[in-house]
Short mmCIF file of C-alpha atoms in Angstrom, two decimals:
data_model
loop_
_atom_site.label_atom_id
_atom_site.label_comp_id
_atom_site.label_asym_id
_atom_site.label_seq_id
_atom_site.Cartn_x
_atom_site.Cartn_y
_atom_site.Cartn_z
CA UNK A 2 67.75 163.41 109.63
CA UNK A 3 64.21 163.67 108.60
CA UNK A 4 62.14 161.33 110.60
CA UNK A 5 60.65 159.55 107.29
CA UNK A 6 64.29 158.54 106.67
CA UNK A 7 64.74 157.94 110.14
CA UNK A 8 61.60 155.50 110.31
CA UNK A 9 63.26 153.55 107.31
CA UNK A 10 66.53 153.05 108.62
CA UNK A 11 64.86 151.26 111.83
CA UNK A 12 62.15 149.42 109.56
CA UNK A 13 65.71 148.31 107.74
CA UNK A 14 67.35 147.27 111.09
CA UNK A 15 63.90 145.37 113.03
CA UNK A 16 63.59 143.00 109.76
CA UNK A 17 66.99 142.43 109.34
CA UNK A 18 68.59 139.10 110.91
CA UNK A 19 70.56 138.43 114.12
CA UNK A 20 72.67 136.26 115.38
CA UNK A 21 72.29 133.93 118.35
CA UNK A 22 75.28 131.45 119.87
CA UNK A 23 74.02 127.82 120.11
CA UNK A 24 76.06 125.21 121.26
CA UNK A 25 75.71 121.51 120.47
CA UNK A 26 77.14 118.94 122.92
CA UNK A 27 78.59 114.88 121.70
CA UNK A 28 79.70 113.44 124.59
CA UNK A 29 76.51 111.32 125.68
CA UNK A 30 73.69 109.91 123.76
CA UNK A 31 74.84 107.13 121.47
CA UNK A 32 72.50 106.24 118.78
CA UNK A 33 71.77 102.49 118.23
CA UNK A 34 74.31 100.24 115.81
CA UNK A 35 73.51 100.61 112.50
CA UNK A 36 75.15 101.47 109.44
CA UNK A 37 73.14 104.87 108.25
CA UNK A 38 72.07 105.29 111.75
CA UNK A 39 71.94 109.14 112.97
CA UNK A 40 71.80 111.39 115.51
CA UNK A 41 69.26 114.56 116.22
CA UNK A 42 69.70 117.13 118.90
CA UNK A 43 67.55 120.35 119.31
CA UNK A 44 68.88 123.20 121.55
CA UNK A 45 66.96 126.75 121.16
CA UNK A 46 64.61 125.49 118.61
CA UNK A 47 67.62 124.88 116.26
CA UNK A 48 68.04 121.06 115.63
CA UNK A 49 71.22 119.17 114.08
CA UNK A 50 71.44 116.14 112.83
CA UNK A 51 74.63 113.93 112.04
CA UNK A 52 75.17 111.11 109.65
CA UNK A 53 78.53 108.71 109.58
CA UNK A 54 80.02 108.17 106.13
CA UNK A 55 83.05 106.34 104.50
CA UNK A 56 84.71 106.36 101.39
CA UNK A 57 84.71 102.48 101.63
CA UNK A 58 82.46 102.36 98.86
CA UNK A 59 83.30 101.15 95.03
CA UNK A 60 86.03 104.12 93.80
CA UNK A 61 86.71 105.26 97.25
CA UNK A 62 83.10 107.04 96.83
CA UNK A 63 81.34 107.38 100.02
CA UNK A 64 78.53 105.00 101.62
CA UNK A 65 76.82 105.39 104.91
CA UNK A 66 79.03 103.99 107.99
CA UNK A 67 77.93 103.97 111.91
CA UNK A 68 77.75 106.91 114.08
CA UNK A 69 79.09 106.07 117.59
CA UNK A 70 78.85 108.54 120.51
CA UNK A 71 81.74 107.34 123.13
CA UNK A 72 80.62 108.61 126.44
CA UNK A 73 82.72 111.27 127.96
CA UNK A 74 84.96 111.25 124.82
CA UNK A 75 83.07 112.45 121.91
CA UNK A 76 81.78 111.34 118.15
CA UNK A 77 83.66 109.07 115.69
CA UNK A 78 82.95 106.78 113.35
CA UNK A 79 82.84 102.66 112.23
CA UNK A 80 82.83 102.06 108.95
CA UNK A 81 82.37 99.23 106.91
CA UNK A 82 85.16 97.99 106.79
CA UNK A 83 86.15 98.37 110.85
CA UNK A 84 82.50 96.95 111.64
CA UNK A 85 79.81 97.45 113.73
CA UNK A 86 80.34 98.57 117.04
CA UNK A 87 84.33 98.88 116.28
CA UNK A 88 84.80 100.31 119.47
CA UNK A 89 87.39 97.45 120.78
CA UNK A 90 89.64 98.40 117.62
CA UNK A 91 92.32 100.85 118.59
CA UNK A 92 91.94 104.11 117.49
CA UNK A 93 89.71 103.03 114.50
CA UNK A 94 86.51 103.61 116.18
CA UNK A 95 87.25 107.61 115.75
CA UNK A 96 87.21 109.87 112.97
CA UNK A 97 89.98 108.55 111.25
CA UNK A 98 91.66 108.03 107.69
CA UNK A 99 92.98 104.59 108.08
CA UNK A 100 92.36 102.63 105.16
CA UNK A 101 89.50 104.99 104.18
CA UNK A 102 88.45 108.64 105.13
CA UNK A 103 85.38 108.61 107.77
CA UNK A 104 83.14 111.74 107.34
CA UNK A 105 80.63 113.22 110.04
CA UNK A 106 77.91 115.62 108.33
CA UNK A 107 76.02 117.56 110.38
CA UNK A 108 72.38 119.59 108.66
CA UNK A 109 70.88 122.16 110.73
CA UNK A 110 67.14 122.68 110.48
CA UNK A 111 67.40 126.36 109.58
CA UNK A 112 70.54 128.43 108.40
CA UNK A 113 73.78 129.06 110.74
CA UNK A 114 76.80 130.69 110.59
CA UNK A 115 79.50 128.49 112.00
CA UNK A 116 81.34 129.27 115.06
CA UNK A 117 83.82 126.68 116.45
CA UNK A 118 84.13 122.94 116.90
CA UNK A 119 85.32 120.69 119.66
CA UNK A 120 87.43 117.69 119.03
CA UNK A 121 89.72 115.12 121.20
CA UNK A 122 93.11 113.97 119.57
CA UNK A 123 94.29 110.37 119.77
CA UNK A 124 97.07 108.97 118.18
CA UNK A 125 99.24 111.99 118.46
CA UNK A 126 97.50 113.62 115.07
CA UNK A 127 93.85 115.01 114.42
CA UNK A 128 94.19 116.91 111.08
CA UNK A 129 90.78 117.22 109.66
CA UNK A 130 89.00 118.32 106.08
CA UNK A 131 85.72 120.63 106.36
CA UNK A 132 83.44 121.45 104.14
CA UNK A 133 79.94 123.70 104.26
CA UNK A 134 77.04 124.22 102.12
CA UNK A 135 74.03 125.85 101.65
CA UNK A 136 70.66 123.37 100.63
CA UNK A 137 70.40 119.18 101.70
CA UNK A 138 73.59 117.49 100.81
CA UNK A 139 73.36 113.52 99.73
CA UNK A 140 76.74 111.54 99.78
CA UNK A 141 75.84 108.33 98.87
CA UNK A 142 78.45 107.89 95.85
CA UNK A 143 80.14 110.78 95.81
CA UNK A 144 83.60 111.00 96.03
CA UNK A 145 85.96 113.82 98.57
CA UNK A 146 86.71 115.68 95.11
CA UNK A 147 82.92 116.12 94.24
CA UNK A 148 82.38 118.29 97.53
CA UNK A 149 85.14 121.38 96.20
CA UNK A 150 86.99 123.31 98.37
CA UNK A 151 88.12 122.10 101.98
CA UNK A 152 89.14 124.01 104.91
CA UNK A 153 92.20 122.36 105.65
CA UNK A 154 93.15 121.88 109.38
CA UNK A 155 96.51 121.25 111.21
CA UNK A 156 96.73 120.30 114.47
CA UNK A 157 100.41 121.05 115.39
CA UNK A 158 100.11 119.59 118.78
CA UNK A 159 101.22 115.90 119.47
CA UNK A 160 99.51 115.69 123.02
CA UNK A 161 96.17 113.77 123.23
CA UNK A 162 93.83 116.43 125.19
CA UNK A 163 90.95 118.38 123.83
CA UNK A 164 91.25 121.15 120.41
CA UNK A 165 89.09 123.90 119.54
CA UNK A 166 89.02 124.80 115.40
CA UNK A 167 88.12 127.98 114.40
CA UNK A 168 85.36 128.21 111.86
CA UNK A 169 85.23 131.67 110.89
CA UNK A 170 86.82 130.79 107.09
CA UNK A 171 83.54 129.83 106.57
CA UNK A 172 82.06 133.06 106.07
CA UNK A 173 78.12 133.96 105.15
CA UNK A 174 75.27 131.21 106.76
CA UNK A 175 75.33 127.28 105.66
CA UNK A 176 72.82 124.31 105.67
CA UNK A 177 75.14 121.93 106.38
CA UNK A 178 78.99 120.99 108.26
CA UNK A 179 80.88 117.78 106.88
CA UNK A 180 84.02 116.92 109.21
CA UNK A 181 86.35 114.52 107.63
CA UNK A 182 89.80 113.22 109.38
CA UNK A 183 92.27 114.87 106.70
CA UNK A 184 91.71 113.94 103.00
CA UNK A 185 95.14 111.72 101.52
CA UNK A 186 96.80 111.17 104.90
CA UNK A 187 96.67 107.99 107.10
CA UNK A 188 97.02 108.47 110.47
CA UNK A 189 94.30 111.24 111.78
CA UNK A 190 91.98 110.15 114.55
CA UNK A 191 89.50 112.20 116.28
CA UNK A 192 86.32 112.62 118.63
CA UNK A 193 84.34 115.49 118.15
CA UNK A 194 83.04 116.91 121.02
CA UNK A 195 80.88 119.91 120.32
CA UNK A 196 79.92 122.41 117.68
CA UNK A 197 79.22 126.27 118.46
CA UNK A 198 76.72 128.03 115.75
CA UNK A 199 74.90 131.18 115.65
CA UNK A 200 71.14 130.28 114.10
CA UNK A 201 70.02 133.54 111.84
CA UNK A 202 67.15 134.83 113.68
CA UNK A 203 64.55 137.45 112.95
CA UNK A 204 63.88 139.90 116.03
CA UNK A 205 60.60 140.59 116.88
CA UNK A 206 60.28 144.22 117.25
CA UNK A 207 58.69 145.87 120.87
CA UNK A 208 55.37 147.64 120.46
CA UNK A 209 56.89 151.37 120.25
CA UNK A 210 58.91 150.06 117.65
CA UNK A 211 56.66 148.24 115.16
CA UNK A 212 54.29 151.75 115.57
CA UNK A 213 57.28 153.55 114.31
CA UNK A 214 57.71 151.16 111.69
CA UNK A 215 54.53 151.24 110.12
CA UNK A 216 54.28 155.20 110.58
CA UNK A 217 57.72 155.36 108.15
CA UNK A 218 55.82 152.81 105.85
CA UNK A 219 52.96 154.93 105.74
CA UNK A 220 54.99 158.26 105.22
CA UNK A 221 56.99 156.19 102.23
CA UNK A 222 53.64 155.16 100.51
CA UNK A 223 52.49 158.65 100.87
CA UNK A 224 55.62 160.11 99.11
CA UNK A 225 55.51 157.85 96.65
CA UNK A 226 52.06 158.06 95.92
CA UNK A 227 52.82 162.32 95.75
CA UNK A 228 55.39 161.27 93.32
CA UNK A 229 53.47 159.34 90.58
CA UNK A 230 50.66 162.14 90.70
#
């Protein structure tokens, strides 16, 4: 291999991006009572925030609800309907489809690729709908069908302990994770505990390196310029 080419092929691999596991913990930190309230935590120098919603709105179309962080337990949800602070109401204080279909959505501050989320069951069932997108996401009168394709999971399992979901259907690097307790049932409830990402990074090359770098650069330029002569 001729060391121009050579030179290239490791200019190619110092600017290309890398991966690097973050993990976000839910189990302590509860925002204050408010409907549209949210939540920010920064780990690395990534930062996510998460918004409560619920398709209690006119049409079943989505309006902001109130994040609750349950210590020890995890993240769920009180709608408008349930109240604020719903947290003396059964099961309803989770992620949960009763009556309507709570929604967590969590924006990163720079792109990820999604690794695997976190949850605890109650009520014997914790299926869940997921979507993920690329740029800022408003749901303030949309409706489920308006956010396309959802990553349906099942959670087999009747006993109440902690799940981990897989994330890797969602292939490539998102903006943005909406969790949902599952889309036309009734009787999903969850916490969700913690999300694992990998923030797209840029390395930053060692001294030897970025000398070889630019020395390939240089011999390219030269080529070309030999070229167009």
């Amino acid at each position: 291999m001729s060391s121009t080419l050579r030179s290239v092929l490791l200019a190619s691999a110092l600017l290309s991006t890398q991966a690097a596991a973050t993990e976000f913990s839910f189990i302590s930190g509860n925002p204050a009572d408010a409907f549209g309230n949210s939540y920010s935590q920064t780990v690395g120098g990534l930062t996510i925030t998460a918004s409560a919603w619920s398709t209690t709105g006119h049409g079943n179309r989505y309006q902001t609800a109130e994040l609750e962080i349950f210590s020890g337990y995890g993240m769920g949800v009180c709608n408008r309907d349930e109240g604020l602070d719903c947290s003396s109401s059964g099961n309803k204080h989770a992620l949960d489809n009763s009556g309507a279909a709570d929604l967590i959505l969590f924006s990163f501050s720079s792109a990820v690729q999604l690794g695997q989320l976190s949850l605890q069951q109650f009520g014997g069932d914790s299926d869940l709908s997921l979507w993920a997108g690329s740029g800022s996401l408003n749901l303030e009168g949309q409706k489920t069908n308006d956010l396309g394709w959802a990553m349906a999971v099942t959670n087999t399992s009747r006993v109440d302990n902690i799940k981990t979901v897989n994330l890797s259907g969602f292939s490539g690097t998102y903006d943005w994770l909406a969790v949902s307790a599952r889309v036309s049932q009734l009787n999903d409830f969850a916490k969700l505990r913690a999300l694992q990402v990998e923030a797209v990074t840029s390395p930053v090359p060692e001294a030897d390196n970025w000398a070889m770098l630019l020395a390939g650069l240089g011999l390219v330029g030269f080529a070309v310029r030999r070229r167009i002569r």
